[in-house]
Short mmCIF file of C-alpha atoms (C1' of nucleotides) in Angstrom, two decimals:
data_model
loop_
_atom_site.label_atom_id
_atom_site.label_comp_id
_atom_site.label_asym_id
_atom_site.label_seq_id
_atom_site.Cartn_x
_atom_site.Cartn_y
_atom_site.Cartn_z
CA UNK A 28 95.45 105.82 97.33
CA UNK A 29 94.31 107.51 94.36
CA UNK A 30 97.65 109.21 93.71
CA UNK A 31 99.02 105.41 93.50
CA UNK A 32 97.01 104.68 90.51
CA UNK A 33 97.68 108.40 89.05
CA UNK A 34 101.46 107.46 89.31
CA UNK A 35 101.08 104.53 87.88
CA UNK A 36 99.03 105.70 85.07
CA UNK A 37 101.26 108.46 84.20
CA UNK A 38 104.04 106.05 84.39
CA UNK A 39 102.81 103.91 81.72
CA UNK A 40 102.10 107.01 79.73
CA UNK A 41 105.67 108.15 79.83
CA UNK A 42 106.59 105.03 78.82
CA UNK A 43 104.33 104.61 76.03
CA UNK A 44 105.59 108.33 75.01
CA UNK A 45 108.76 107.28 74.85
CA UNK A 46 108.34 104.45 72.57
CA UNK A 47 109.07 101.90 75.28
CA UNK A 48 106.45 99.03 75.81
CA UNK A 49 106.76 96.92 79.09
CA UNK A 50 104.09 93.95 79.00
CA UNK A 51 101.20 94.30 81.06
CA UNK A 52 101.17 96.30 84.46
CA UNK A 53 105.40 96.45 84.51
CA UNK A 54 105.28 100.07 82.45
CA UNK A 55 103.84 101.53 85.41
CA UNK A 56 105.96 100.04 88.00
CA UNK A 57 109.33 99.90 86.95
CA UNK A 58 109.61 104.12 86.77
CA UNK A 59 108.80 104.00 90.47
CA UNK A 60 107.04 106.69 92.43
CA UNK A 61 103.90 104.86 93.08
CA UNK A 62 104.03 104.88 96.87
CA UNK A 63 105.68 107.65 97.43
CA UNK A 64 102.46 109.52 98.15
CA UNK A 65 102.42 106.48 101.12
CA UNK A 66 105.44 107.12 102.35
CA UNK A 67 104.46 111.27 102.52
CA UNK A 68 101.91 110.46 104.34
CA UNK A 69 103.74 108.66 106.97
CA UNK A 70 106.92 111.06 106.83
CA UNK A 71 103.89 113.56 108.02
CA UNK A 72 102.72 111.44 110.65
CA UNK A 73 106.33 110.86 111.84
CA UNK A 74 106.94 114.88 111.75
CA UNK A 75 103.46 115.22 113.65
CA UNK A 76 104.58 113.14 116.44
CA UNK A 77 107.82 115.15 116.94
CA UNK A 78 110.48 114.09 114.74
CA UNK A 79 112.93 116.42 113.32
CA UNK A 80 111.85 116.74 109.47
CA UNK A 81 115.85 116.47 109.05
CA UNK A 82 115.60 113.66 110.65
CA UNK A 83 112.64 111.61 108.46
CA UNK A 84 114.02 110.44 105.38
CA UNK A 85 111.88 109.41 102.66
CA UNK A 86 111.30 109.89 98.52
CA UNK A 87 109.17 112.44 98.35
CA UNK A 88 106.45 112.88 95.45
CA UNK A 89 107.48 115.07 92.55
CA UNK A 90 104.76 117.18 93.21
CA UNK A 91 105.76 117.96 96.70
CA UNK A 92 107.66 121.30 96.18
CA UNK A 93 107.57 121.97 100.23
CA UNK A 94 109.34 119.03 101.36
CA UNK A 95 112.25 120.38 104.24
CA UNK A 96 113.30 116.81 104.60
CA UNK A 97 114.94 115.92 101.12
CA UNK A 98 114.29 117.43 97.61
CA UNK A 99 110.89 116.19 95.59
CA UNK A 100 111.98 112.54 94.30
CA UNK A 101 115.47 112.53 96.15
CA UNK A 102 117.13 109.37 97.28
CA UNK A 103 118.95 110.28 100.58
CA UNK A 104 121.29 108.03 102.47
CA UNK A 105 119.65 108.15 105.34
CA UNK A 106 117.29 105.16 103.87
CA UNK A 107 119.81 102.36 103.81
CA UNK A 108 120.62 100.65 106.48
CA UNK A 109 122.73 97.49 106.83
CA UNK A 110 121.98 94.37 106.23
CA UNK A 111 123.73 90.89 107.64
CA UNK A 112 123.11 88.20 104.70
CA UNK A 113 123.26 91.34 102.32
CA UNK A 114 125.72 94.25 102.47
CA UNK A 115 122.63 97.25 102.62
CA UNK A 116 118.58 97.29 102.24
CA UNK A 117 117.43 100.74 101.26
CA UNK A 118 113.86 101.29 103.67
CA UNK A 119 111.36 103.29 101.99
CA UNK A 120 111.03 105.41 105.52
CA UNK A 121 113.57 105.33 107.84
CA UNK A 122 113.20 108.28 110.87
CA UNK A 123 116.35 108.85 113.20
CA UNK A 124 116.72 110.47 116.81
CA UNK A 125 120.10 110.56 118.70
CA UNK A 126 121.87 109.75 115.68
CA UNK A 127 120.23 106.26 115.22
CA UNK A 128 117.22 105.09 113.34
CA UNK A 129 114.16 104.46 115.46
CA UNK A 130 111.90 103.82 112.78
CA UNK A 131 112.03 101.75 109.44
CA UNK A 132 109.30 101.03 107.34
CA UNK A 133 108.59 98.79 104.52
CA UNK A 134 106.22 99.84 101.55
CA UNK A 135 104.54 96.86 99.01
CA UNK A 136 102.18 96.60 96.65
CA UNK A 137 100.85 94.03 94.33
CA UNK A 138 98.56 94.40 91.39
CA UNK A 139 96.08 91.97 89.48
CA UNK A 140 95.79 90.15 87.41
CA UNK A 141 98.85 87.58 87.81
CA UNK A 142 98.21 87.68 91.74
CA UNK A 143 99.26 83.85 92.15
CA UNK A 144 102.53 84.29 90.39
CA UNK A 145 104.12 86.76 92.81
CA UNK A 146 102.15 86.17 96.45
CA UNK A 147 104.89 83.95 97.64
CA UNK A 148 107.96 86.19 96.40
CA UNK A 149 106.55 89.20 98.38
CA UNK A 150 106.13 86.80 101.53
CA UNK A 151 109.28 85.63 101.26
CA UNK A 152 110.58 89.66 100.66
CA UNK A 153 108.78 90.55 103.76
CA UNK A 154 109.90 87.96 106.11
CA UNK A 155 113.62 88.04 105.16
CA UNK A 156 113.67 91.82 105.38
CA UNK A 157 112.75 91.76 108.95
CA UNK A 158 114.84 88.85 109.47
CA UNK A 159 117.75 90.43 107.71
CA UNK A 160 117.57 93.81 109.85
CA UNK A 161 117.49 91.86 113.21
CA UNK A 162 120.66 89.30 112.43
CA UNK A 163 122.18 93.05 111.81
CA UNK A 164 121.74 94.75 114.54
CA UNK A 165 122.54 91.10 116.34
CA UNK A 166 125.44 91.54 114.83
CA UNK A 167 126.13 95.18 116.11
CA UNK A 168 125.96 96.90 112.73
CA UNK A 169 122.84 98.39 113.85
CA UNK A 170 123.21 100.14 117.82
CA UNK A 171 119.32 98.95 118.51
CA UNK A 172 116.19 97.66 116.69
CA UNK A 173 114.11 100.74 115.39
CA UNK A 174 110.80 99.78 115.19
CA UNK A 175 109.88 98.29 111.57
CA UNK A 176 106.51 98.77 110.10
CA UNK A 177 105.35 96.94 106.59
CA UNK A 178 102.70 98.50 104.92
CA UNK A 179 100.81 96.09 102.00
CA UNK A 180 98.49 97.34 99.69
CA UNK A 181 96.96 94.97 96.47
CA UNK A 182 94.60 95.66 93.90
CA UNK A 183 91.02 94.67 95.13
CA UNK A 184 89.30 93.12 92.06
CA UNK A 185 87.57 89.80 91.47
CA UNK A 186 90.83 87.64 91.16
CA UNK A 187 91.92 88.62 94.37
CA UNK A 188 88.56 88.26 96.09
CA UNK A 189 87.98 84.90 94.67
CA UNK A 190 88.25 82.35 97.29
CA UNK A 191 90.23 79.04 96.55
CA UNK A 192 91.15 76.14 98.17
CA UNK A 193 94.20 75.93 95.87
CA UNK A 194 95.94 72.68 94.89
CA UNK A 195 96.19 69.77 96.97
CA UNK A 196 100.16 69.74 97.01
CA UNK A 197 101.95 66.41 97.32
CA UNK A 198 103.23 67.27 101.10
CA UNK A 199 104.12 65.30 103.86
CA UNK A 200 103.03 66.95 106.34
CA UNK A 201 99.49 69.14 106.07
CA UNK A 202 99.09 72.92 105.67
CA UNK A 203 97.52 75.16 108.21
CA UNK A 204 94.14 75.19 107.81
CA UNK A 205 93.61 78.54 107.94
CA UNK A 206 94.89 79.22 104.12
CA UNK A 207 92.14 77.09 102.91
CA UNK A 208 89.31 78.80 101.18
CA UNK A 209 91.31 81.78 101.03
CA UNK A 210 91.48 84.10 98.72
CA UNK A 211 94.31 86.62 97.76
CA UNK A 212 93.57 89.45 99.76
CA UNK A 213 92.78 86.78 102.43
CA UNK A 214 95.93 85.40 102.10
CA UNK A 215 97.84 88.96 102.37
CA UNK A 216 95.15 89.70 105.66
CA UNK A 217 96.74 86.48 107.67
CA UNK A 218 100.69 87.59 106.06
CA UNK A 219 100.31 90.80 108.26
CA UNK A 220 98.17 89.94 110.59
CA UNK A 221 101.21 87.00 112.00
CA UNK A 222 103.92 89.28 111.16
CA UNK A 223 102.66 91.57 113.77
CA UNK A 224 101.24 88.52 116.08
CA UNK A 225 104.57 86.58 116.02
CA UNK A 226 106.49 90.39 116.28
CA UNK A 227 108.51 89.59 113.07
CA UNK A 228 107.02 93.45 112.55
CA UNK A 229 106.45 95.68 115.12
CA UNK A 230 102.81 97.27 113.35
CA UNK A 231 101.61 96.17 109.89
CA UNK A 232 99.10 97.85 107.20
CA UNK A 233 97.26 95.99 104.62
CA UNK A 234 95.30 97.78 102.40
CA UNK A 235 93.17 97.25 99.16
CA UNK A 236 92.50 99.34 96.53
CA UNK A 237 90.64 99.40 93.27
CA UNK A 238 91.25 100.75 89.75
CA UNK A 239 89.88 103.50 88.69
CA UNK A 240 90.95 102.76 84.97
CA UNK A 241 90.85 100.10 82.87
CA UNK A 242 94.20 98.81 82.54
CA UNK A 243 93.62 98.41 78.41
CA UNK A 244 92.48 101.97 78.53
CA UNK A 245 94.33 103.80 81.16
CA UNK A 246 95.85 105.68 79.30
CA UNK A 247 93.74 107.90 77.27
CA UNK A 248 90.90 107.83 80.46
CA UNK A 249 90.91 110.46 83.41
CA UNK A 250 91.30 108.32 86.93
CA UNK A 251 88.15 109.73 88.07
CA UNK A 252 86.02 107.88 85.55
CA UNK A 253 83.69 104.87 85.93
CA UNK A 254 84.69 102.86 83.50
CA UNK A 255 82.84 99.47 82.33
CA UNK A 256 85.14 96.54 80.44
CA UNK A 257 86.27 92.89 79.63
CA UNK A 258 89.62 92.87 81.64
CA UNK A 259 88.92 89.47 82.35
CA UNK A 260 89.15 87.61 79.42
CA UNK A 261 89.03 83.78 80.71
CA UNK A 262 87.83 83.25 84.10
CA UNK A 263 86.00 86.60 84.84
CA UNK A 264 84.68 87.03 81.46
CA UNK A 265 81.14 86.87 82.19
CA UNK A 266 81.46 89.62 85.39
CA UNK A 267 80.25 93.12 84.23
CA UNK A 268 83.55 94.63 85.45
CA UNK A 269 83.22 98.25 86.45
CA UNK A 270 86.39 100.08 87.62
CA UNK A 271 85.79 102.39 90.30
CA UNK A 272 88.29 103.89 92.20
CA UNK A 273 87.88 102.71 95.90
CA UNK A 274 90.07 101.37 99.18
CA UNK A 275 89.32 99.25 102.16
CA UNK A 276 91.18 98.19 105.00
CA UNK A 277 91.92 94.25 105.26
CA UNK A 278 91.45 94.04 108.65
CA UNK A 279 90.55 97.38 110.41
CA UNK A 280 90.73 95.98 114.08
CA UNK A 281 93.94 94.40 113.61
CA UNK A 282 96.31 95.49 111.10
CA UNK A 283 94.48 98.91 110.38
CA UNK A 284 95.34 102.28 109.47
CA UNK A 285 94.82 103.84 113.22
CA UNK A 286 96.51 100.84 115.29
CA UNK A 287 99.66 101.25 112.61
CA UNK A 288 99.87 105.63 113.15
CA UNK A 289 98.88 105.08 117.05
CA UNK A 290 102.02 102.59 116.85
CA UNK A 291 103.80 104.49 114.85
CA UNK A 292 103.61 108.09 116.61
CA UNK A 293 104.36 106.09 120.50
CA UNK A 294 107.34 105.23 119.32
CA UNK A 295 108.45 108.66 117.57
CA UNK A 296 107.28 110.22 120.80
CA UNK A 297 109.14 108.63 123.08
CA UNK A 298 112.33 109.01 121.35
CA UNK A 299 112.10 112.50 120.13
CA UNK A 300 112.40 115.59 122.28
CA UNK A 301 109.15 117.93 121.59
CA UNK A 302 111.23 121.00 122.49
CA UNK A 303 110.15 123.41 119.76
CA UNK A 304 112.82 125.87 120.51
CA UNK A 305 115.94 123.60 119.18
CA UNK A 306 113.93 122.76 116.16
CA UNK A 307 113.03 125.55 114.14
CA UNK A 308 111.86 123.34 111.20
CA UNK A 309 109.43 122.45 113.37
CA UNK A 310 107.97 125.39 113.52
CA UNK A 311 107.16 125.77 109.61
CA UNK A 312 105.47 122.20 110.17
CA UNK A 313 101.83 122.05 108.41
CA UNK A 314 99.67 120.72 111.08
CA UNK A 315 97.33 120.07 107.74
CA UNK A 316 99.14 117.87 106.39
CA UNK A 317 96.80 115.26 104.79
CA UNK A 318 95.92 111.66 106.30
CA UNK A 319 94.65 108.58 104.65
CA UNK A 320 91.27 109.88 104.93
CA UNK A 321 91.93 113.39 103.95
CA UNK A 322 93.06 111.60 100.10
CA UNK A 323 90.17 109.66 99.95
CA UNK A 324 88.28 112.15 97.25
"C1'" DT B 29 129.53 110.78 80.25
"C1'" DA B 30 129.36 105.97 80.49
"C1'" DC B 31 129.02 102.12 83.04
"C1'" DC B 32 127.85 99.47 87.11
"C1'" DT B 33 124.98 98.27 91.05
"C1'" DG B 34 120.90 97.85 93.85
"C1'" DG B 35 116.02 97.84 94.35
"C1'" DA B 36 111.30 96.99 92.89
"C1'" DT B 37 107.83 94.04 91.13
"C1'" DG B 38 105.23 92.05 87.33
"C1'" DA B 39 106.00 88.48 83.60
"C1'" DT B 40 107.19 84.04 82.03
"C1'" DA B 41 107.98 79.05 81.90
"C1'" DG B 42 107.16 74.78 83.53
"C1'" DA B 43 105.41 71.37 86.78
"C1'" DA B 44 101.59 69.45 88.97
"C1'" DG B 45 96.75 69.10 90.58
"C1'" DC B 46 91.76 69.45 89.59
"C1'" DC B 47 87.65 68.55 87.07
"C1'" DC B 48 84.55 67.36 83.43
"C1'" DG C 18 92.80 62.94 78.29
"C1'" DG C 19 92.64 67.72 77.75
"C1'" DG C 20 91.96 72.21 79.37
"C1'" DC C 21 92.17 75.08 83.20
"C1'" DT C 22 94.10 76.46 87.66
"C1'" DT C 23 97.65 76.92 91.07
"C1'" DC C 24 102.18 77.27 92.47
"C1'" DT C 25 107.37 77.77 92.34
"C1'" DA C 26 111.47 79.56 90.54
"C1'" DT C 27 113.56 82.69 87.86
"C1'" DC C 28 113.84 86.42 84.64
"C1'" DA C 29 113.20 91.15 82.64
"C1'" DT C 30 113.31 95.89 82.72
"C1'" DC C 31 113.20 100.28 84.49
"C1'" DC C 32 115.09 104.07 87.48
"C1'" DA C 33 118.32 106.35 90.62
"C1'" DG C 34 122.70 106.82 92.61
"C1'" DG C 35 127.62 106.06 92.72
"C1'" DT C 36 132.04 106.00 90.56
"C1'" DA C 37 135.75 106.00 87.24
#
DNA sequence: TACCTGGATGATAGAAGCCC
DNA sequence: GGGCTTCTATCATCCAGGTA
């Protein structure tokens, strides 16, 4: 988590090298890169469980000068798969065994402050994606459904804690309950928490995070600095906003970190051979490869 | 080498509701 | 009535990969 705001960070510094000025948080996203670190860490989990590292394709961080799987930063096409109202959908993890993909996952994030602007698009992203991958291999473009994961992580700061009964829309017919009161993390909670209820996803992840920087700052501040400001100019303005880097899990229980890799590694298990012999990649595997937890400091 | 395409995701504009 | 909030729809802009 805190190599998702370094990205980002060093992203917008690039940027701001290079003369180019994107409004707002856009500098840091539109280089890419900010969940790769994510999708490492699951590539490791995938490898841990025994799939071939040939076999897991993801982008791999920059940094990561030991990857076996596909060079640091590498798009391979092992992460597209078809699509049936589109022609392809590149997944941000895809793992294969027996020459078909048994595992896809989905990585999102979403950062503060224009939260209410974009909650809808990325529900609508997630639920077509699924929907998209099943009508394909419906369709027999796809030999059988891999399991598909979607992994969520948003900025935790006061606009998306803030609870809100939002507008009374002119509807016919009454919303579910549940979204009232709701805030935005709330709101991305119940997302996951019914993909994986009504199976539209086999596992989901939500995660929040804080900033360690200020966002007016960023760039000229280290990540690992405490650092007091007025990022809220209108309806947060009074808060004493600290930024403190930080992450907590939505909804542990439910749509947590464990229940996703427990998921996750079943699956890779039971389709991969463990025969160590046939695999000599396997055998230069790191069985230290970091976790969630292990990133924490 | 230049151009095109696909993917990602925050920004913007405008409509409509809420509240004092 | 005006200012603020919420929401929807669409746009903008970058990067990476593919291709001529």
């Amino acid at each position: 988590m805190r190599s998702f705001w370094e990205v980002r960070s060093k992203a917008r510094d690039a940027q701001t090298s290079r003369g180019v000025a994107e409004p707002g948080e856009r500098a840091g996203v539109t280089a890419g890169g900010h969940l790769d670190h994510v999708a490492h860490m699951l590539a490791n989990a995938c490898i841990a469980a025994g799939a071939a590292p040939t076999n897991v394709y993801y982008k791999a961080p920059k940094e990561v000068t030991d990857s076996s799987v596909v060079a640091p930063g590498s798009i391979s096409p092992g992460f597209t798969l078809p699509g049936f109202y589109r022609p392809t959908k590149m997944w941000d993890v895809v793992v294969r065994a027996n020459k078909r993909p048994i595992v896809a996952i989905e990585l999102k994030s979403q950062l503060g402050p224009s939260f209410g602007n974009n909650a809808n698009n990325r529900a609508e992203e997630a639920i077509g994606t699924a929907t998209d991958l099943a009508k394909a291999v419906k369709n027999g473009l796809l030999p059988e459904m891999p399991w598909i994961g979607y992994v969520y992580v948003i900025e935790d700061d006061p606009a998306s804690n803030e609870k809100s009964s939002g507008k009374r829309d002119r509807i016919l017919h009454p919303k579910d309950e549940i979204f009232n009161k709701t805030s935005y993390q709330d709101r991305v909670r119940i997302l996951c928490r019914r993909l994986k209820e009504e199976r539209v996803y086999d596992n989901t992840w939500a995660i929040a995070t804080k900033r360690p920087y200020c966002p007016n700052e960023h760039a000229t501040k280290s990540v690992k600095e405490s650092t007091p400001c007025s990022y809220f100019t209108k309806k947060f303005k009074d808060r004493n906003h600290v930024h403190e880097f930080g992450f907590k899990e939505l909804d542990q229980e439910l749509i947590g970190y464990s229940g996703f890799i427990d998921s996750l590694t079943a699956v890779v298990r039971h389709h991969c051979s463990l025969d160590r012999k046939e695999n000599h990649f396997r055998e230069n595997w790191d069985p230290r490869a970091p976790t969630l937890y292990d990133q924490t400091e």
